[in-house]
């Protein structure tokens, strides 16, 4: 059988992790990643990368739990190895706090993270406006370090990176046998998907190296995530907003909300603003589609729409996407009138 | 408003001024100076506090300490020490909510204490936050260990804290004098009414103390900003601080695991370096880190802290002496409780000399 030529559209977290998974499952394939943006200019580079899952209304909970667990376990073993620094993956402990009792005191992912428990009264004293909290240890996966590390892995297994903007998936035919669509918000155009929309997130990256814990308000709107080279302060959730320029008023508001949770942030310096557009969808799209036009056929595997939960789910969904790619590859190999082309 | 009874005018030593000399500028000396000044300056006619030391930050033993708040595992022989530890933790915790925390070198930090077998919970388990046992998955991260604790504690970085204390004392007009004090008599004859002896591991040079010994430590500081947790291992056969530990500070991470009783060598030792580096890399495989510095310090080891009064007689004058030294490897952990106790002893001196009209707690 000939080498299966696979194009991955998109070089963010989904594109790169799928490009890493594919050669492990698909025998005799070549992988080419094609995108208009590469790290450090992707949406994934803006995200703090903390592993706290976001709930998808249209995806079954058992699936979310499976993907989160696969991602967590995979990153956990990297975090405990000599590769941790190169991959930008490490453990961080902290608190998720609530101003009113949450409907779910123990979320579905409680036994995936480490040491999950309710906060004690003494711990809650630090947050006088909050009545309930959860303490646990999770992982942080830093886009600007993790993505280059993934790129290296793709290249090591023979993959190619091609900087090029794709306007239509048919551009990839007939050079490629299978297309993996990891274009995030680009799928509005490339896949004609009107259910995906941006949820604008503005964050501040500041210097505050004394902070060792994450703090997240249960609403998801205010958070403090300490990283290797800076601390991410957030944030916003602005539905349908495509504006990539930072807004000064919003920055002041984010800073103020975070200082209320952690007063020592008043001493933070070197404050930088960043904006990312979360590729939001009621559910993650992990699906095969056979594009047809006249006599042309192009198998596509869609892998996009992770919204706020990209880092938390990426490895689990990338493995599933790679399985779907393998199914397509098997279908190509089976006796079908391919020779008519 | 203080009232003066007849015949009880506040009198210091000479001419109405109470002269206090603190010997030692490590965490004990500076925090005791601050505690005494803030408590008694308002109620004395005149208070003159000076700090004499031959070494100031960054050359003190406090500067070498990693700064993790954590008492020894076993109960102290003096139960007051448990109380002083608690007072220190509570005091530091109360400062956490202020914007100044980072200026003080203070931050919350969580982490792991690891053992080769099950051990009883420590007496300080209810002082720290969120104390719990480690889960099996957490223990999987440390294959050489089979039992452990997780809790949230505090980091108080020696160097930053000493700088902060120095700034606070300077604001209050406390004077610093760099000098090697050769004898207590010299300080008494120089006009001190009260001497606070915070000379740490070298207290024996001023007054022989067979119970005081150096507990030499060596540490390596690395740049490893992804490390957010402390990891302290324990080996009961080898003893405290002789097992690897990794303690992130504000910017750098301290690696250690050396404790040598009676060793006064100030030079970094290559065997110790190897032992620390290999032990810590084995414990934490991600530690492919850049070494920033390496240094040696001497824990002032004593069966218990010496915190008591003594009266000195040199010729006609009486000089009060308050000892506050011998805090071993837990000086930062216990410092504020000891400063409060030293201040209390100072208050007793003032009362005896009828220098206070009202006890400070009524004000």
XYZ file of C-alpha atoms in Angstrom:
704
model
C 0.000 0.000 0.000
C 1.222 3.478 -0.770
C 2.075 5.936 1.956
C -1.067 7.647 3.141
C -0.583 11.380 2.718
C -2.226 13.261 5.558
C -2.674 17.020 5.776
C -3.409 18.596 9.133
C -4.915 22.052 8.780
C -4.087 24.220 11.803
C -0.943 24.371 13.943
C -2.442 25.187 17.299
C -2.741 22.695 20.118
C -5.154 20.405 18.242
C -3.292 20.404 14.955
C 0.074 19.645 16.519
C -1.082 17.034 19.012
C -3.085 15.233 16.311
C 0.002 15.383 14.062
C 1.981 13.682 16.865
C -0.655 10.967 17.444
C -1.308 10.030 13.827
C 2.008 8.240 13.072
C 1.606 6.120 16.208
C -1.666 4.697 14.907
C -1.518 4.889 11.133
C 1.007 2.600 9.448
C 3.000 4.140 6.614
C 1.822 7.707 6.544
C 3.244 11.144 5.969
C 2.001 14.098 7.958
C 2.079 17.709 6.775
C 0.860 20.493 9.034
C -0.442 23.474 7.068
C -1.467 26.687 8.802
C -1.386 30.443 8.467
C -0.313 30.828 12.120
C 2.297 28.919 14.082
C 3.436 29.266 17.685
C 3.771 31.847 19.255
C 0.947 33.402 17.226
C -1.846 30.868 17.765
C -4.818 31.040 20.134
C -3.226 28.214 22.125
C -0.274 30.481 22.918
C -2.533 32.909 24.774
C -4.257 30.337 26.967
C -2.778 29.752 30.404
C -3.005 26.013 29.826
C -4.286 25.001 33.230
C -5.969 21.608 33.358
C -9.407 22.361 34.764
C -12.084 21.036 32.424
C -14.800 23.092 30.890
C -18.188 21.422 30.599
C -19.610 20.861 27.121
C -23.418 20.618 27.113
C -23.518 18.547 23.911
C -20.768 16.068 24.759
C -21.613 13.112 27.070
C -19.964 13.452 30.489
C -18.344 10.013 30.324
C -16.583 11.062 27.117
C -15.378 14.314 28.692
C -14.091 12.412 31.666
C -12.317 9.895 29.445
C -10.614 12.606 27.387
C -9.644 14.582 30.476
C -8.215 11.523 32.142
C -6.211 10.559 29.049
C -4.854 14.091 28.799
C -4.063 14.330 32.495
C -2.310 10.955 32.679
C -0.294 11.708 29.564
C 0.866 15.105 30.803
C 1.388 13.794 34.340
C 4.026 11.352 33.151
C 5.754 14.139 31.184
C 5.649 16.393 34.259
C 7.515 13.767 36.273
C 10.183 13.141 33.679
C 13.340 14.924 32.601
C 11.362 16.327 29.628
C 9.115 18.429 31.827
C 11.069 21.656 31.390
C 11.378 21.256 27.608
C 7.682 20.435 27.297
C 6.532 23.207 29.628
C 4.412 20.858 31.745
C 4.393 20.895 35.531
C 2.236 20.469 38.617
C 0.516 23.340 40.341
C -1.770 23.359 43.388
C -4.455 25.827 44.285
C -8.057 26.646 44.906
C -11.324 26.999 43.025
C -13.608 29.233 45.059
C -17.309 30.031 44.909
C -19.345 33.028 46.083
C -22.373 30.802 46.540
C -22.711 27.065 46.942
C -22.224 25.360 43.585
C -24.839 22.850 42.409
C -22.073 20.310 42.084
C -19.685 20.271 45.041
C -17.688 17.424 43.532
C -17.245 17.795 39.748
C -16.853 14.860 37.359
C -13.104 15.385 37.172
C -12.436 15.346 40.930
C -10.768 11.949 40.915
C -8.636 12.716 37.875
C -6.757 15.628 39.454
C -4.667 14.970 42.564
C -5.684 15.292 46.186
C -9.102 16.849 45.508
C -10.885 17.949 48.688
C -13.049 20.739 50.083
C -11.209 23.740 51.442
C -11.078 24.071 55.209
C -12.528 27.043 57.104
C -9.003 28.302 57.757
C -8.215 28.218 54.039
C -11.433 30.025 53.119
C -10.486 32.894 55.431
C -8.175 34.068 52.673
C -11.259 34.709 50.521
C -13.853 36.506 52.653
C -16.289 36.976 49.734
C -16.414 33.241 49.044
C -18.338 30.589 50.946
C -17.074 27.366 49.455
C -13.951 26.080 47.772
C -12.114 23.110 46.358
C -8.410 22.457 46.810
C -6.468 20.230 44.446
C -3.281 19.747 42.462
C -3.436 19.812 38.696
C -1.162 20.429 35.719
C -0.216 23.482 33.754
C 0.802 23.073 30.142
C 2.372 26.227 28.739
C 1.495 26.907 25.108
C 4.602 28.880 24.136
C 6.805 26.005 25.368
C 4.549 22.997 24.718
C 3.727 23.882 21.127
C 7.370 24.159 20.000
C 8.010 20.869 21.802
C 5.144 19.253 19.870
C 6.498 20.727 16.634
C 9.854 19.091 17.358
C 8.123 15.757 17.888
C 6.197 16.084 14.631
C 9.391 16.844 12.737
C 11.269 14.002 14.426
C 8.770 11.507 13.066
C 9.158 12.963 9.589
C 6.337 15.492 9.631
C 6.508 18.805 7.754
C 5.350 22.304 8.706
C 4.045 24.432 5.851
C 3.100 28.055 6.470
C 0.210 28.649 4.123
C -3.319 29.932 4.484
C -5.962 27.481 3.236
C -9.194 29.061 1.986
C -10.921 25.859 0.939
C -10.250 22.247 1.939
C -10.386 21.204 -1.732
C -7.039 22.976 -2.191
C -5.558 19.949 -0.508
C -6.874 17.568 -3.128
C -5.305 15.578 -4.804
C -1.969 16.180 -3.011
C -3.332 14.611 0.155
C -5.390 11.508 0.838
C -6.888 12.560 4.157
C -7.392 15.992 5.663
C -7.579 16.621 9.404
C -9.364 19.882 10.090
C -7.993 21.475 13.270
C -8.670 25.028 12.185
C -10.694 26.082 15.220
C -12.658 29.199 14.353
C -11.445 28.792 10.765
C -14.031 26.021 10.442
C -16.727 28.594 9.958
C -15.300 29.012 6.502
C -13.467 25.753 5.896
C -16.249 23.484 7.129
C -19.200 25.836 6.717
C -19.887 25.403 10.436
C -22.048 28.245 11.765
C -22.287 26.697 15.244
C -18.731 27.677 16.096
C -18.229 31.201 17.385
C -15.519 33.134 19.223
C -15.628 33.744 22.946
C -13.149 36.542 23.386
C -10.747 36.237 26.277
C -8.474 39.016 27.415
C -5.680 38.226 29.871
C -2.751 39.931 31.507
C 0.644 38.307 31.780
C 2.525 39.780 34.771
C 5.662 39.249 36.828
C 4.787 37.993 40.307
C 7.150 35.082 40.933
C 6.189 34.730 44.601
C 2.799 33.303 43.625
C 2.857 29.517 43.729
C -0.863 28.651 43.700
C -3.638 29.018 41.178
C -6.834 30.739 42.256
C -9.945 30.394 40.119
C -13.359 31.800 40.788
C -15.940 29.096 40.079
C -17.615 31.362 37.539
C -14.473 31.044 35.420
C -14.337 34.797 34.932
C -11.558 35.634 37.381
C -8.423 33.577 37.690
C -4.759 33.724 38.609
C -2.521 31.050 37.076
C 1.206 31.143 37.999
C 3.438 29.999 35.167
C 7.111 29.392 34.539
C 7.940 32.866 33.306
C 4.893 34.911 34.260
C 1.480 34.784 35.944
C -1.690 34.842 33.833
C -4.491 37.020 35.180
C -7.913 36.756 33.681
C -10.306 37.220 32.238
C -13.312 37.769 30.062
C -15.904 35.734 28.175
C -17.263 37.874 25.411
C -19.460 35.867 23.089
C -19.361 36.693 19.417
C -16.588 39.254 19.835
C -13.881 38.959 17.165
C -11.743 41.884 18.347
C -8.122 40.856 18.852
C -6.943 44.200 20.224
C -6.604 44.527 24.001
C -8.973 46.925 25.725
C -7.401 49.101 28.424
C -10.584 49.390 30.471
C -10.935 45.617 30.532
C -7.303 45.264 31.604
C -7.898 47.570 34.542
C -10.959 45.571 35.500
C -9.129 42.231 35.305
C -6.271 43.580 37.405
C -8.663 44.938 39.979
C -10.639 41.693 40.272
C -7.459 39.663 40.640
C -5.966 42.015 43.235
C -9.157 41.590 45.251
C -8.450 37.866 45.431
C -4.686 38.231 45.864
C -3.644 41.655 47.233
C 0.074 40.956 46.775
C -0.564 41.390 43.029
C -0.409 45.132 43.595
C 3.352 44.585 43.468
C 3.217 42.797 40.108
C 5.152 44.415 37.299
C 5.845 44.160 33.586
C 2.146 43.812 32.764
C 1.348 42.654 29.220
C -2.058 42.320 27.611
C -3.088 39.461 25.365
C -6.278 38.463 23.585
C -7.411 35.068 22.350
C -10.627 33.974 20.684
C -11.791 30.683 22.158
C -13.194 28.424 19.409
C -16.494 27.735 21.153
C -19.115 25.241 20.246
C -21.855 23.398 22.160
C -19.781 20.246 21.744
C -16.348 19.289 20.431
C -16.587 18.204 16.802
C -14.793 14.890 16.364
C -16.233 13.461 13.221
C -15.399 11.968 9.856
C -16.859 13.554 6.751
C -16.424 12.441 3.192
C -16.359 15.515 1.000
C -17.606 14.888 -2.508
C -17.521 17.110 -5.569
C -18.159 15.645 -9.031
C -16.055 12.483 -8.978
C -13.585 13.782 -6.390
C -13.588 12.397 -2.886
C -11.790 13.836 0.111
C -12.016 12.177 3.515
C -11.914 14.746 6.307
C -11.604 14.227 10.027
C -12.867 17.217 11.978
C -11.160 17.928 15.268
C -12.139 21.353 16.617
C -14.467 23.360 18.855
C -12.884 22.959 22.300
C -13.776 26.442 23.558
C -12.237 27.029 27.008
C -11.281 23.403 27.460
C -8.633 22.841 24.820
C -5.688 22.069 27.037
C -7.766 19.920 29.361
C -9.027 17.668 26.561
C -6.428 17.851 23.825
C -4.621 14.549 24.178
C -7.796 12.500 24.579
C -9.425 14.121 21.561
C -6.206 13.949 19.520
C -6.044 10.190 20.125
C -9.653 9.876 19.027
C -9.006 12.018 15.949
C -6.017 9.808 15.097
C -8.253 6.727 15.427
C -10.730 8.311 12.997
C -7.850 9.088 10.627
C -6.808 5.464 10.838
C -10.327 4.382 9.951
C -10.167 6.623 6.891
C -6.751 5.214 6.010
C -8.061 1.644 6.271
C -11.005 2.582 4.050
C -8.575 3.973 1.461
C -6.584 0.756 1.463
C -9.600 -1.505 0.945
C -10.469 -2.530 -2.596
C -12.119 0.599 -3.922
C -11.963 1.987 -7.418
C -9.176 4.392 -6.549
C -7.348 3.563 -9.766
C -9.993 5.354 -11.815
C -8.380 8.698 -10.931
C -2.467 59.354 78.303
C 0.146 58.240 80.790
C 0.000 59.717 84.287
C 2.985 60.188 86.504
C 2.818 59.608 90.201
C 5.029 61.647 92.428
C 8.452 60.170 92.760
C 7.895 57.891 89.801
C 9.132 59.908 86.918
C 10.118 57.632 84.089
C 13.837 57.134 84.331
C 15.977 55.274 81.914
C 19.490 54.364 82.626
C 21.099 57.719 82.264
C 19.186 60.947 81.712
C 15.796 59.395 80.974
C 16.713 57.345 77.910
C 16.382 53.592 77.916
C 19.331 52.331 75.911
C 18.933 48.964 74.277
C 21.614 47.212 72.296
C 20.703 44.204 70.187
C 23.733 42.122 69.271
C 23.178 40.216 66.041
C 21.495 41.194 62.784
C 20.015 37.929 61.645
C 16.290 37.255 61.772
C 16.303 36.944 65.560
C 18.161 40.197 66.208
C 16.209 42.331 63.767
C 12.757 40.962 64.585
C 13.386 41.290 68.319
C 14.539 44.879 67.807
C 11.381 45.668 65.838
C 9.075 43.947 68.298
C 10.573 45.741 71.298
C 10.601 49.102 69.568
C 6.987 48.944 68.446
C 5.725 47.769 71.809
C 7.600 50.084 74.139
C 8.516 53.201 72.225
C 5.022 54.668 72.818
C 5.224 54.143 76.579
C 8.742 55.234 77.354
C 10.026 58.723 77.674
C 12.849 57.863 75.353
C 13.937 54.615 73.812
C 17.222 54.223 71.975
C 17.608 50.909 70.182
C 20.817 50.005 68.377
C 21.826 46.898 66.484
C 25.454 45.833 66.690
C 26.695 43.064 64.405
C 29.770 42.053 62.505
C 27.688 40.547 59.730
C 24.608 42.013 58.103
C 22.470 40.673 55.259
C 23.398 39.055 52.884
C 26.170 37.557 55.025
C 24.151 36.145 57.951
C 23.011 32.568 58.464
C 19.443 33.710 57.955
C 20.378 34.595 54.364
C 21.344 30.972 53.706
C 18.105 29.478 55.042
C 15.549 28.304 52.490
C 12.820 29.974 54.507
C 10.164 27.299 54.722
C 7.972 27.541 57.811
C 8.188 24.054 59.234
C 9.127 22.988 62.761
C 10.919 19.745 63.475
C 8.761 16.650 63.343
C 9.257 15.674 66.952
C 7.792 17.712 69.786
C 10.198 20.289 71.205
C 11.559 19.606 74.683
C 10.264 23.022 75.695
C 6.494 23.105 75.020
C 6.632 26.901 74.810
C 8.366 26.493 71.457
C 5.211 25.022 69.953
C 3.362 28.127 71.058
C 6.059 30.397 69.591
C 5.877 28.513 66.282
C 2.117 29.010 66.173
C 2.418 32.703 67.006
C 4.893 33.124 64.172
C 2.680 31.347 61.653
C -0.371 33.375 62.648
C 1.596 36.615 62.508
C 2.923 35.844 59.032
C -0.465 34.654 57.795
C -2.001 37.951 58.844
C 0.513 39.765 56.618
C -0.327 37.628 53.613
C -3.397 39.646 52.805
C -1.481 42.870 52.466
C 0.134 44.160 49.276
C 3.409 44.136 51.237
C 3.667 40.384 51.454
C 6.067 40.078 48.524
C 8.219 42.933 49.904
C 8.596 40.918 53.088
C 9.652 37.845 51.129
C 6.453 36.141 52.239
C 4.256 33.783 50.210
C 2.045 30.750 50.610
C 3.526 27.519 49.376
C 2.229 23.953 49.328
C 4.193 20.774 49.182
C 5.194 17.317 50.169
C 6.843 15.706 53.192
C 8.002 12.198 52.303
C 8.829 9.176 54.443
C 9.921 5.576 53.992
C 7.196 4.353 56.333
C 4.075 5.553 58.125
C 4.745 8.117 60.862
C 2.484 9.869 63.371
C 1.114 13.274 62.384
C 3.235 16.215 63.547
C 2.153 18.531 66.354
C 1.896 21.385 63.843
C -0.637 19.701 61.571
C -3.401 22.063 62.676
C -1.218 25.138 62.414
C -0.481 24.757 58.697
C -3.346 24.814 56.204
C -5.070 21.853 54.605
C -2.877 19.164 56.162
C -3.594 15.704 54.761
C -1.920 12.430 53.891
C -0.690 11.801 50.368
C -2.819 9.710 48.019
C -1.365 6.657 46.235
C -1.155 8.530 42.918
C 0.804 11.307 44.545
C 3.174 8.802 46.135
C 3.722 7.286 42.676
C 5.658 10.450 41.848
C 8.241 9.535 44.498
C 9.202 5.901 44.023
C 11.735 5.916 46.889
C 9.054 6.869 49.425
C 5.941 5.109 50.604
C 4.198 7.600 52.876
C 3.767 11.318 53.131
C 1.889 14.503 53.879
C 0.612 17.410 51.823
C -0.002 20.805 53.338
C 0.068 24.509 52.635
C 2.647 26.490 54.572
C 4.618 29.714 54.147
C 7.885 30.785 52.643
C 9.693 33.629 54.358
C 12.812 34.331 52.353
C 15.611 35.239 54.733
C 17.360 37.804 52.576
C 14.215 39.707 51.557
C 12.835 39.589 55.099
C 16.042 40.943 56.602
C 15.998 43.783 54.068
C 12.396 44.509 54.962
C 13.144 44.443 58.703
C 16.123 46.729 58.154
C 13.916 49.224 56.289
C 11.274 49.168 59.056
C 13.917 49.640 61.753
C 15.610 52.456 59.865
C 12.259 54.246 59.494
C 11.927 54.070 63.265
C 15.336 55.615 63.830
C 17.025 52.431 65.009
C 20.744 52.703 64.406
C 22.960 50.003 62.981
C 26.602 49.636 63.816
C 28.944 47.242 62.088
C 31.366 45.999 64.687
C 32.627 42.815 66.218
C 31.537 42.749 69.842
C 34.354 41.154 71.837
C 32.558 40.985 75.171
C 29.274 41.760 76.856
C 31.189 43.903 79.312
C 32.338 46.171 76.498
C 28.697 46.791 75.509
C 27.579 47.269 79.124
C 30.326 49.734 79.848
C 29.447 51.511 76.623
C 26.182 52.594 78.208
C 23.651 49.902 77.376
C 20.853 49.443 79.916
C 19.585 46.273 78.297
C 21.469 43.959 75.957
C 19.588 41.533 73.773
C 21.888 38.676 72.848
C 20.864 37.421 69.397
C 24.275 36.176 68.366
C 23.045 32.827 67.106
C 25.604 30.153 66.455
C 28.507 32.242 67.741
C 26.907 33.085 71.098
C 29.594 30.948 72.719
C 32.167 33.621 71.878
C 30.477 36.045 74.264
C 29.564 33.551 76.948
C 30.548 29.870 76.807
C 27.569 27.595 76.174
C 28.389 23.883 75.880
C 24.848 23.153 74.735
C 25.250 25.259 71.594
C 26.808 23.717 68.490
C 26.935 24.549 64.806
C 24.743 22.378 62.580
C 26.541 23.064 59.331
C 24.348 23.193 56.234
C 25.201 23.602 52.582
C 22.704 24.559 49.916
C 22.590 24.988 46.177
C 20.305 27.610 44.637
C 18.987 26.896 41.145
C 16.804 28.611 38.610
C 13.776 26.315 38.237
C 10.693 28.544 38.052
C 8.337 25.716 37.095
C 8.706 24.230 40.561
C 5.796 25.408 42.670
C 5.922 22.917 45.561
C 8.369 22.164 48.347
C 9.523 18.551 48.663
C 11.123 17.585 51.989
C 12.241 14.021 52.546
C 12.915 12.394 55.883
C 15.167 9.564 56.888
C 14.969 8.850 60.617
C 18.180 6.862 60.473
C 20.129 9.803 59.144
C 18.395 12.541 61.082
C 16.856 15.912 60.363
C 18.064 17.896 57.314
C 20.302 14.990 56.238
C 17.850 13.873 53.593
C 17.267 15.756 50.336
C 14.959 18.751 50.276
C 13.823 21.081 47.506
C 12.302 24.389 48.548
C 11.214 27.011 45.992
C 11.740 30.591 47.116
C 10.463 33.800 45.579
C 12.752 33.475 42.565
C 15.194 30.631 43.096
C 14.846 27.075 44.337
C 16.960 25.890 47.273
C 18.338 22.360 47.200
C 19.722 20.929 50.409
C 20.173 17.959 52.662
C 23.273 18.560 54.745
C 23.515 18.699 58.529
C 26.892 18.283 60.182
C 27.093 18.808 63.900
C 30.281 20.459 65.083
C 31.574 21.371 61.623
C 32.675 25.009 61.423
C 33.988 24.925 57.879
C 32.643 27.896 55.926
C 33.898 26.515 52.655
C 31.559 24.770 50.222
C 32.441 21.098 50.172
C 32.502 19.124 46.917
C 31.249 15.898 48.507
C 28.338 17.765 50.019
C 27.639 19.355 46.645
C 27.473 15.912 44.997
C 25.306 14.536 47.754
C 22.819 17.397 47.470
C 22.747 17.422 43.674
C 22.378 13.656 43.258
C 19.847 13.361 46.042
C 17.667 16.151 44.695
C 17.869 15.109 41.031
C 16.853 11.614 42.029
C 13.942 13.053 43.945
C 12.879 15.439 41.180
C 13.888 14.300 37.679
C 12.791 17.598 36.112
C 15.684 19.349 37.827
C 17.905 19.967 34.797
C 18.379 23.403 36.205
C 20.944 26.162 36.118
C 22.931 26.547 39.322
C 22.831 30.149 40.517
C 24.847 29.929 43.725
C 25.995 27.656 46.493
C 26.601 28.508 50.116
C 27.211 27.287 53.617
C 25.549 28.283 56.840
C 25.511 27.203 60.452
C 22.303 26.341 62.230
C 22.609 27.398 65.885
C 21.759 23.983 67.341
C 20.738 23.668 70.954
C 18.473 21.220 72.842
C 16.115 24.166 73.252
C 16.122 27.881 72.500
C 17.840 29.985 75.153
C 15.318 32.709 75.855
C 15.822 34.069 79.368
C 17.100 36.974 81.385
C 20.411 37.347 83.113
C 21.709 40.200 85.151
C 25.232 41.419 84.526
C 27.300 43.277 87.041
C 30.227 45.258 85.803
C 31.440 47.607 88.499
C 28.628 49.686 89.938
C 26.129 49.331 87.093
C 23.543 46.670 86.501
C 22.936 45.706 82.952
C 20.041 43.495 82.008
C 20.749 40.780 79.514
C 18.121 38.939 77.530
C 19.316 35.883 75.658
C 17.534 34.907 72.463
C 19.601 32.364 70.572
C 19.856 28.679 69.702
C 16.980 28.320 67.221
C 18.559 25.497 65.249
C 17.110 25.010 61.817
C 13.797 26.598 62.711
C 14.724 30.224 63.323
C 12.423 31.697 60.691
C 9.699 29.308 61.812
C 9.818 30.439 65.436
C 11.233 33.956 65.261
C 8.182 36.086 65.975
C 7.003 34.083 68.960
C 10.499 34.426 70.420
C 10.572 38.134 69.654
C 7.281 38.530 71.540
C 8.670 36.576 74.475
C 11.870 38.639 74.509
C 9.724 41.763 74.432
C 7.767 40.431 77.387
C 10.994 39.903 79.318
C 12.029 43.425 78.392
C 8.711 44.637 79.770
C 9.525 42.916 83.059
C 12.772 44.867 83.215
C 10.897 48.111 82.660
C 8.395 47.270 85.355
C 11.103 46.381 87.838
C 12.768 49.709 87.181
C 9.426 51.459 87.400
C 9.765 52.861 83.961
C 6.271 51.963 82.913
C 3.259 53.507 84.457
C 0.844 51.192 82.686
C 1.590 47.742 81.252
C 1.681 47.954 77.463
C -1.323 45.694 76.963
C -3.651 48.283 78.503
C -2.842 50.838 75.870
